Amino acid sequence: MSTLDFFKAYHAHVEERSKEGVPPLALDKDQTAQVIELLKNPPSGKEDELIELITERVNPGVDPAAQLKAEFLFKVAHGEESSPLISPERAVELLGTMVGGYNLDGLIRLVDEQGPLADTAATALKKMVLSVNRFEDVQALADGGNEVAKEIVASWANGEWFTSLPAIADEIQTVVYKVDGEINTDDFSPASFAFTRADIPLHANCMGGTLFPDGPQEIAGLKESTGLPVTFVGDVVGTGSSRKSAINSLLWHIGNDIPCIPNKRRGGIVIGNTIAPIFFNTAEDSGSFPIQTDVTKLATGTVIKVYPAKGRITDADGNELAAFPVKPDTILDEYRAGGRVPLIIGKQLTEKARAALGMGPIEESGIFVVPNNPKPKDGQGYTLAQKMVGKACGVAGILPGTSCLPKMTTVGSQDTTGPMTRGEITELACLKFNADLVMQSFCHTAAYPKPADVITHATLPDYIMNRKGVSLRPGDGVIHSWLNRLLIPDSVGTGGDSHTRFPMGISFPAGSGLVAFAAALGVMPLDMPESVLVRFKGELQPGVTLRDIVNAIPYQAIQEGLLTVEKKNKKNVFAGRILEMEGLPQLKVEQAFELTDAAAERSAAAASIKLDREPIVEFLQSNVVLMEEMIKGGYGDADTLRKRIADVKEWIENGELMEADANAEYAAVIEIDLNKIAEPLLCCPNDPDDGKKLSDVQGAHVDEVFIGSCMTNIGHFRAAAEVLDGEGFANVNLWVCPPTKMDEAQLTKEGYYSKFGAAGARMEIPGCSLCMGNQARVKDGATVFSTSTRNVNNRMGKDAQVYLGSAELAAVVALKGELPSPADYVAIVAPKLEGKTENVYKYLNFHQMTEFSV
């Protein structure tokens, strides 16, 4: 391509993007190659533009474009190539802006050669926390007598990468932009625009959704009229999904550009009366400053002063408006370092250097804030969750309030966050995962892919498998239904979806940045939450399903005053805590997931459930066969799957289940007597906390019914089909979507698909379908009964009113077109399932199936 052609094409792209109000995309590999060639012989008048392109518009880390940039700059520094616009010294300085990854080879080689640019290279390495990936190489040079390398290691040991950064200001003057009520992550990052999430500035255009659609323009107006940074304020902020795209969008409007990293921002202040735990953590990781405090005195347009270290907020005249705890203890250090992730990586670098030099531990250095972790009391007991996290940290237990780095045994990534996770992994310069098993799915976009999704489907699997991860395929189904089958009991993991809630072991879902960190480094930062115990007793009553028991948790909490539906001054005993459950030890693991899965709707940080060994061993034996079939079917990475098979077999042979100590302490204990639940329970429009009895809402008209999502298993579909069988067409728009292709195949083989067809159901390919709302949508304003996970405003369709409940009740609603009375429900369902329950509620035990493949 000629000089003229390159600039013509690039300027056309810039113009096209400017119409959307966003900057151009980062340069790809081919564009970077063209810029490099032009830098060698720059056309007149294009000098400044070329320097800006190579400096600011190439992604860092191990991006393919970054590799070309790093190789070129090293050759300029080394005298192998030249550019009249970039001196050898400037080339080394530019290498130092590339975060880590492909640039490290050149910088370390310059130090090794001890030439005239060794000190310049050393200056770059001293400030680069991702140098930790090559610590041993630099240490070897120092041990060999290289004086420059010795200086680098000493600098790392003294934390100069951190102390050279400016501390957070004592006083920050800013103007408030406030949104009343509950703001969920779908308001920050609407699901219908999920295909744009990896393009941060473009996706940020849709921030606000239907709740505050003029938010981007209003924030821009406040900036322009006051000349001040804008602070985002809300009553309840960031509930719902674990979307890094939500904080990315917000920070695009209130944050600051990051030098030499295109189309990404950090910084900014977010204040909420309540901030959902995942959103709070994602804000920390993104270099923002989240604050939880009373927001009643804060209003849009109010100029405030925030005092981060003092925990005070005043008006412009100094009158106090609110006070807040400076939590976690490390948050000021996190902000200074540019986020929690670079702080943790940098601390690891400093720890390694101090150990190599025989210096004292990092906690005694005085460089960083040391978390004030609680000390166990004499005879301190631990909950089940505290023991599992303790095991992942190499100790007996982890108390609430402890800052720790548990080992991540299993990490999940789904497709609407996968492109962002890929970008974060690339920026972390990761070429091989350190987590034992990382799985990528395509369940959110497979059914109705947009052009961007098609590209993701084609490119992301190899990216994951090249790093020894496991990639599913479009059409395989929901990530949780697959990932749960690859677990090891009592281990800890995470995933880039808020419903990554293990039915055995424990998961702390996170945004894509933290998921990338967990995958790349094999550990994840955690401020251990408190636990709430839900203890079940009694027996399941006739006509009551496990999904009704799921809904009994918010219902009972409401009765006890521990949960309110009203958003102002909302109470939620589960928010930010671990929801631990016991009293149903004989549940199948597939059933247990219904309970842990719904912890996401409680805004819980994680969930655990106590099961007996027998159902767990049965599940694991089935899973071994599934993984063996995956290898036969060409799924990669085969070595990772073989290692997981070996670990699972080892646990079956020798593993022992953990259980809570009798003297463990909980923030609250809620008892649910199953004997007293005599009718179905629903969560009502449009709030997954709004639990009600069926009799309280009977007679409500329903337009559409959805049977699907990760909350379902094969038994639900058999039961629903039996209820529908022989009754003709449903009186609603009926959607049916099994969670995996294995469920689909078995239901087809058993003839259940014909029963759904006879009811006029729309059969969706295995995946998320209506649950996510970024694929198919219900009609505007429809009233819906759904078996899916959550029912926040506009998720399944514009202005849709959504009830959540069981598949059995869904089938009855589909026949009647309304919510039945409890008596009608029992009268319809009981005879349909009489004598069939053993076969209907039979799960996919692959080790007992003669015809099975993936």
Tab-separated table of N, CA and C in Angstrom, residues 560-622:
chain	number	residue	atom	x	y	z
A	560	GLU	N	-38.322	-11.700	57.542
A	560	GLU	CA	-37.521	-11.447	58.741
A	560	GLU	C	-36.932	-10.046	58.787
A	561	GLY	N	-37.290	-9.211	57.800
A	561	GLY	CA	-36.799	-7.836	57.788
A	561	GLY	C	-35.344	-7.697	57.392
A	562	LEU	N	-34.796	-8.737	56.771
A	562	LEU	CA	-33.392	-8.715	56.367
A	562	LEU	C	-33.212	-8.299	54.910
A	563	LEU	N	-34.318	-8.146	54.199
A	563	LEU	CA	-34.296	-7.778	52.795
A	563	LEU	C	-35.513	-6.914	52.505
A	564	THR	N	-35.300	-5.815	51.795
A	564	THR	CA	-36.415	-4.971	51.385
A	564	THR	C	-36.413	-4.842	49.871
A	565	VAL	N	-37.598	-4.704	49.299
A	565	VAL	CA	-37.722	-4.508	47.862
A	565	VAL	C	-37.508	-3.047	47.514
A	566	GLU	N	-37.945	-2.150	48.365
A	566	GLU	CA	-37.751	-0.714	48.160
A	566	GLU	C	-36.265	-0.394	48.042
A	567	LYS	N	-35.900	0.412	47.041
A	567	LYS	CA	-34.484	0.677	46.772
A	567	LYS	C	-33.915	1.748	47.701
A	568	LYS	N	-34.726	2.716	48.077
A	568	LYS	CA	-34.225	3.759	48.964
A	568	LYS	C	-33.999	3.167	50.353
A	569	ASN	N	-32.789	3.364	50.863
A	569	ASN	CA	-32.396	2.790	52.157
A	569	ASN	C	-32.598	1.267	52.169
A	570	LYS	N	-32.297	0.656	51.033
A	570	LYS	CA	-32.524	-0.776	50.869
A	570	LYS	C	-31.732	-1.605	51.868
A	571	LYS	N	-32.382	-2.633	52.384
A	571	LYS	CA	-31.702	-3.633	53.194
A	571	LYS	C	-31.505	-4.876	52.346
A	572	ASN	N	-30.324	-5.464	52.432
A	572	ASN	CA	-30.058	-6.736	51.761
A	572	ASN	C	-28.958	-7.444	52.528
A	573	VAL	N	-29.360	-8.374	53.367
A	573	VAL	CA	-28.401	-9.062	54.232
A	573	VAL	C	-27.385	-9.860	53.429
A	574	PHE	N	-27.733	-10.207	52.182
A	574	PHE	CA	-26.844	-11.037	51.364
A	574	PHE	C	-25.802	-10.223	50.599
A	575	ALA	N	-26.051	-8.939	50.402
A	575	ALA	CA	-25.214	-8.125	49.522
A	575	ALA	C	-23.763	-8.126	49.982
A	576	GLY	N	-22.879	-8.546	49.102
A	576	GLY	CA	-21.456	-8.530	49.388
A	576	GLY	C	-20.991	-9.639	50.299
A	577	ARG	N	-21.904	-10.501	50.718
A	577	ARG	CA	-21.539	-11.600	51.616
A	577	ARG	C	-21.585	-12.928	50.861
A	578	ILE	N	-21.092	-13.971	51.504
A	578	ILE	CA	-21.162	-15.311	50.940
A	578	ILE	C	-22.441	-15.963	51.439
A	579	LEU	N	-23.226	-16.488	50.533
A	579	LEU	CA	-24.446	-17.198	50.888
A	579	LEU	C	-24.098	-18.681	51.025
A	580	GLU	N	-24.083	-19.154	52.269
A	580	GLU	CA	-23.777	-20.565	52.528
A	580	GLU	C	-25.068	-21.299	52.871
A	581	MET	N	-25.224	-22.512	52.371
A	581	MET	CA	-26.461	-23.266	52.544
A	581	MET	C	-26.175	-24.669	53.043
A	582	GLU	N	-27.079	-25.158	53.887
A	582	GLU	CA	-26.984	-26.525	54.372
A	582	GLU	C	-28.381	-27.035	54.694
A	583	GLY	N	-28.498	-28.338	54.837
A	583	GLY	CA	-29.786	-28.932	55.179
A	583	GLY	C	-30.412	-29.719	54.043
A	584	LEU	N	-29.768	-29.732	52.872
A	584	LEU	CA	-30.251	-30.507	51.720
A	584	LEU	C	-29.091	-31.342	51.167
A	585	PRO	N	-28.493	-32.175	51.991
A	585	PRO	CA	-27.233	-32.843	51.591
A	585	PRO	C	-27.383	-33.857	50.479
A	586	GLN	N	-28.601	-34.376	50.256
A	586	GLN	CA	-28.772	-35.426	49.252
A	586	GLN	C	-29.132	-34.884	47.873
A	587	LEU	N	-29.173	-33.579	47.716
A	587	LEU	CA	-29.429	-33.018	46.396
A	587	LEU	C	-28.410	-33.520	45.390
A	588	LYS	N	-28.847	-33.716	44.152
A	588	LYS	CA	-27.900	-33.947	43.071
A	588	LYS	C	-27.152	-32.636	42.820
A	589	VAL	N	-25.962	-32.744	42.277
A	589	VAL	CA	-25.149	-31.551	42.071
A	589	VAL	C	-25.847	-30.592	41.102
A	590	GLU	N	-26.534	-31.152	40.075
A	590	GLU	CA	-27.274	-30.300	39.148
A	590	GLU	C	-28.335	-29.491	39.886
A	591	GLN	N	-28.981	-30.089	40.881
A	591	GLN	CA	-29.976	-29.382	41.669
A	591	GLN	C	-29.326	-28.327	42.559
A	592	ALA	N	-28.202	-28.683	43.132
A	592	ALA	CA	-27.507	-27.750	44.019
A	592	ALA	C	-27.151	-26.465	43.297
A	593	PHE	N	-26.873	-26.584	41.994
A	593	PHE	CA	-26.516	-25.386	41.236
A	593	PHE	C	-27.676	-24.404	41.150
A	594	GLU	N	-28.921	-24.894	41.162
A	594	GLU	CA	-30.051	-23.967	41.189
A	594	GLU	C	-29.940	-23.023	42.378
A	595	LEU	N	-29.524	-23.543	43.497
A	595	LEU	CA	-29.422	-22.740	44.717
A	595	LEU	C	-28.220	-21.817	44.693
A	596	THR	N	-27.065	-22.341	44.282
A	596	THR	CA	-25.882	-21.467	44.268
A	596	THR	C	-25.968	-20.443	43.148
A	597	ASP	N	-26.526	-20.850	42.004
A	597	ASP	CA	-26.667	-19.949	40.862
A	597	ASP	C	-27.434	-18.693	41.250
A	598	ALA	N	-28.526	-18.867	41.977
A	598	ALA	CA	-29.389	-17.741	42.333
A	598	ALA	C	-28.764	-16.814	43.356
A	599	ALA	N	-27.604	-17.178	43.901
A	599	ALA	CA	-26.914	-16.250	44.803
A	599	ALA	C	-26.539	-14.966	44.083
A	600	ALA	N	-26.393	-15.035	42.764
A	600	ALA	CA	-26.101	-13.824	41.999
A	600	ALA	C	-27.226	-12.814	42.153
A	601	GLU	N	-28.475	-13.308	42.139
A	601	GLU	CA	-29.616	-12.405	42.281
A	601	GLU	C	-29.724	-11.831	43.689
A	602	ARG	N	-29.082	-12.462	44.633
A	602	ARG	CA	-29.071	-11.919	45.993
A	602	ARG	C	-27.973	-10.881	46.166
A	603	SER	N	-27.207	-10.608	45.111
A	603	SER	CA	-26.038	-9.726	45.168
A	603	SER	C	-24.975	-10.260	46.117
A	604	ALA	N	-24.984	-11.581	46.309
A	604	ALA	CA	-23.967	-12.210	47.152
A	604	ALA	C	-22.645	-12.285	46.400
A	605	ALA	N	-21.553	-12.222	47.149
A	605	ALA	CA	-20.230	-12.287	46.541
A	605	ALA	C	-19.907	-13.691	46.068
A	606	ALA	N	-20.501	-14.696	46.703
A	606	ALA	CA	-20.228	-16.094	46.364
A	606	ALA	C	-21.277	-16.948	47.050
A	607	ALA	N	-21.227	-18.246	46.782
A	607	ALA	CA	-22.172	-19.166	47.414
A	607	ALA	C	-21.516	-20.519	47.602
A	608	SER	N	-21.946	-21.208	48.641
A	608	SER	CA	-21.505	-22.585	48.854
A	608	SER	C	-22.685	-23.397	49.370
A	609	ILE	N	-22.627	-24.701	49.174
A	609	ILE	CA	-23.686	-25.585	49.668
A	609	ILE	C	-23.068	-26.888	50.135
A	610	LYS	N	-23.542	-27.374	51.241
A	610	LYS	CA	-23.034	-28.622	51.813
A	610	LYS	C	-23.798	-29.800	51.218
A	611	LEU	N	-23.063	-30.679	50.547
A	611	LEU	CA	-23.632	-31.887	49.966
A	611	LEU	C	-22.940	-33.112	50.540
A	612	ASP	N	-23.622	-34.235	50.466
A	612	ASP	CA	-22.992	-35.497	50.844
A	612	ASP	C	-22.014	-35.930	49.752
A	613	ARG	N	-21.154	-36.864	50.109
A	613	ARG	CA	-20.144	-37.325	49.163
A	613	ARG	C	-20.762	-38.120	48.009
A	614	GLU	N	-21.822	-38.868	48.284
A	614	GLU	CA	-22.397	-39.762	47.268
A	614	GLU	C	-22.831	-39.013	46.001
A	615	PRO	N	-23.647	-37.957	46.072
A	615	PRO	CA	-24.022	-37.276	44.827
A	615	PRO	C	-22.847	-36.597	44.139
A	616	ILE	N	-21.862	-36.184	44.902
A	616	ILE	CA	-20.691	-35.546	44.295
A	616	ILE	C	-19.870	-36.566	43.520
A	617	VAL	N	-19.650	-37.742	44.096
A	617	VAL	CA	-18.891	-38.779	43.395
A	617	VAL	C	-19.621	-39.205	42.125
A	618	GLU	N	-20.931	-39.347	42.205
A	618	GLU	CA	-21.717	-39.701	41.019
A	618	GLU	C	-21.513	-38.656	39.912
A	619	PHE	N	-21.557	-37.407	40.273
A	619	PHE	CA	-21.373	-36.304	39.321
A	619	PHE	C	-19.970	-36.337	38.729
A	620	LEU	N	-18.973	-36.551	39.571
A	620	LEU	CA	-17.589	-36.566	39.102
A	620	LEU	C	-17.325	-37.732	38.155
A	621	GLN	N	-17.883	-38.889	38.458
A	621	GLN	CA	-17.699	-40.038	37.569
A	621	GLN	C	-18.297	-39.751	36.187
A	622	SER	N	-19.439	-39.093	36.176
A	622	SER	CA	-20.054	-38.696	34.916
A	622	SER	C	-19.176	-37.702	34.168
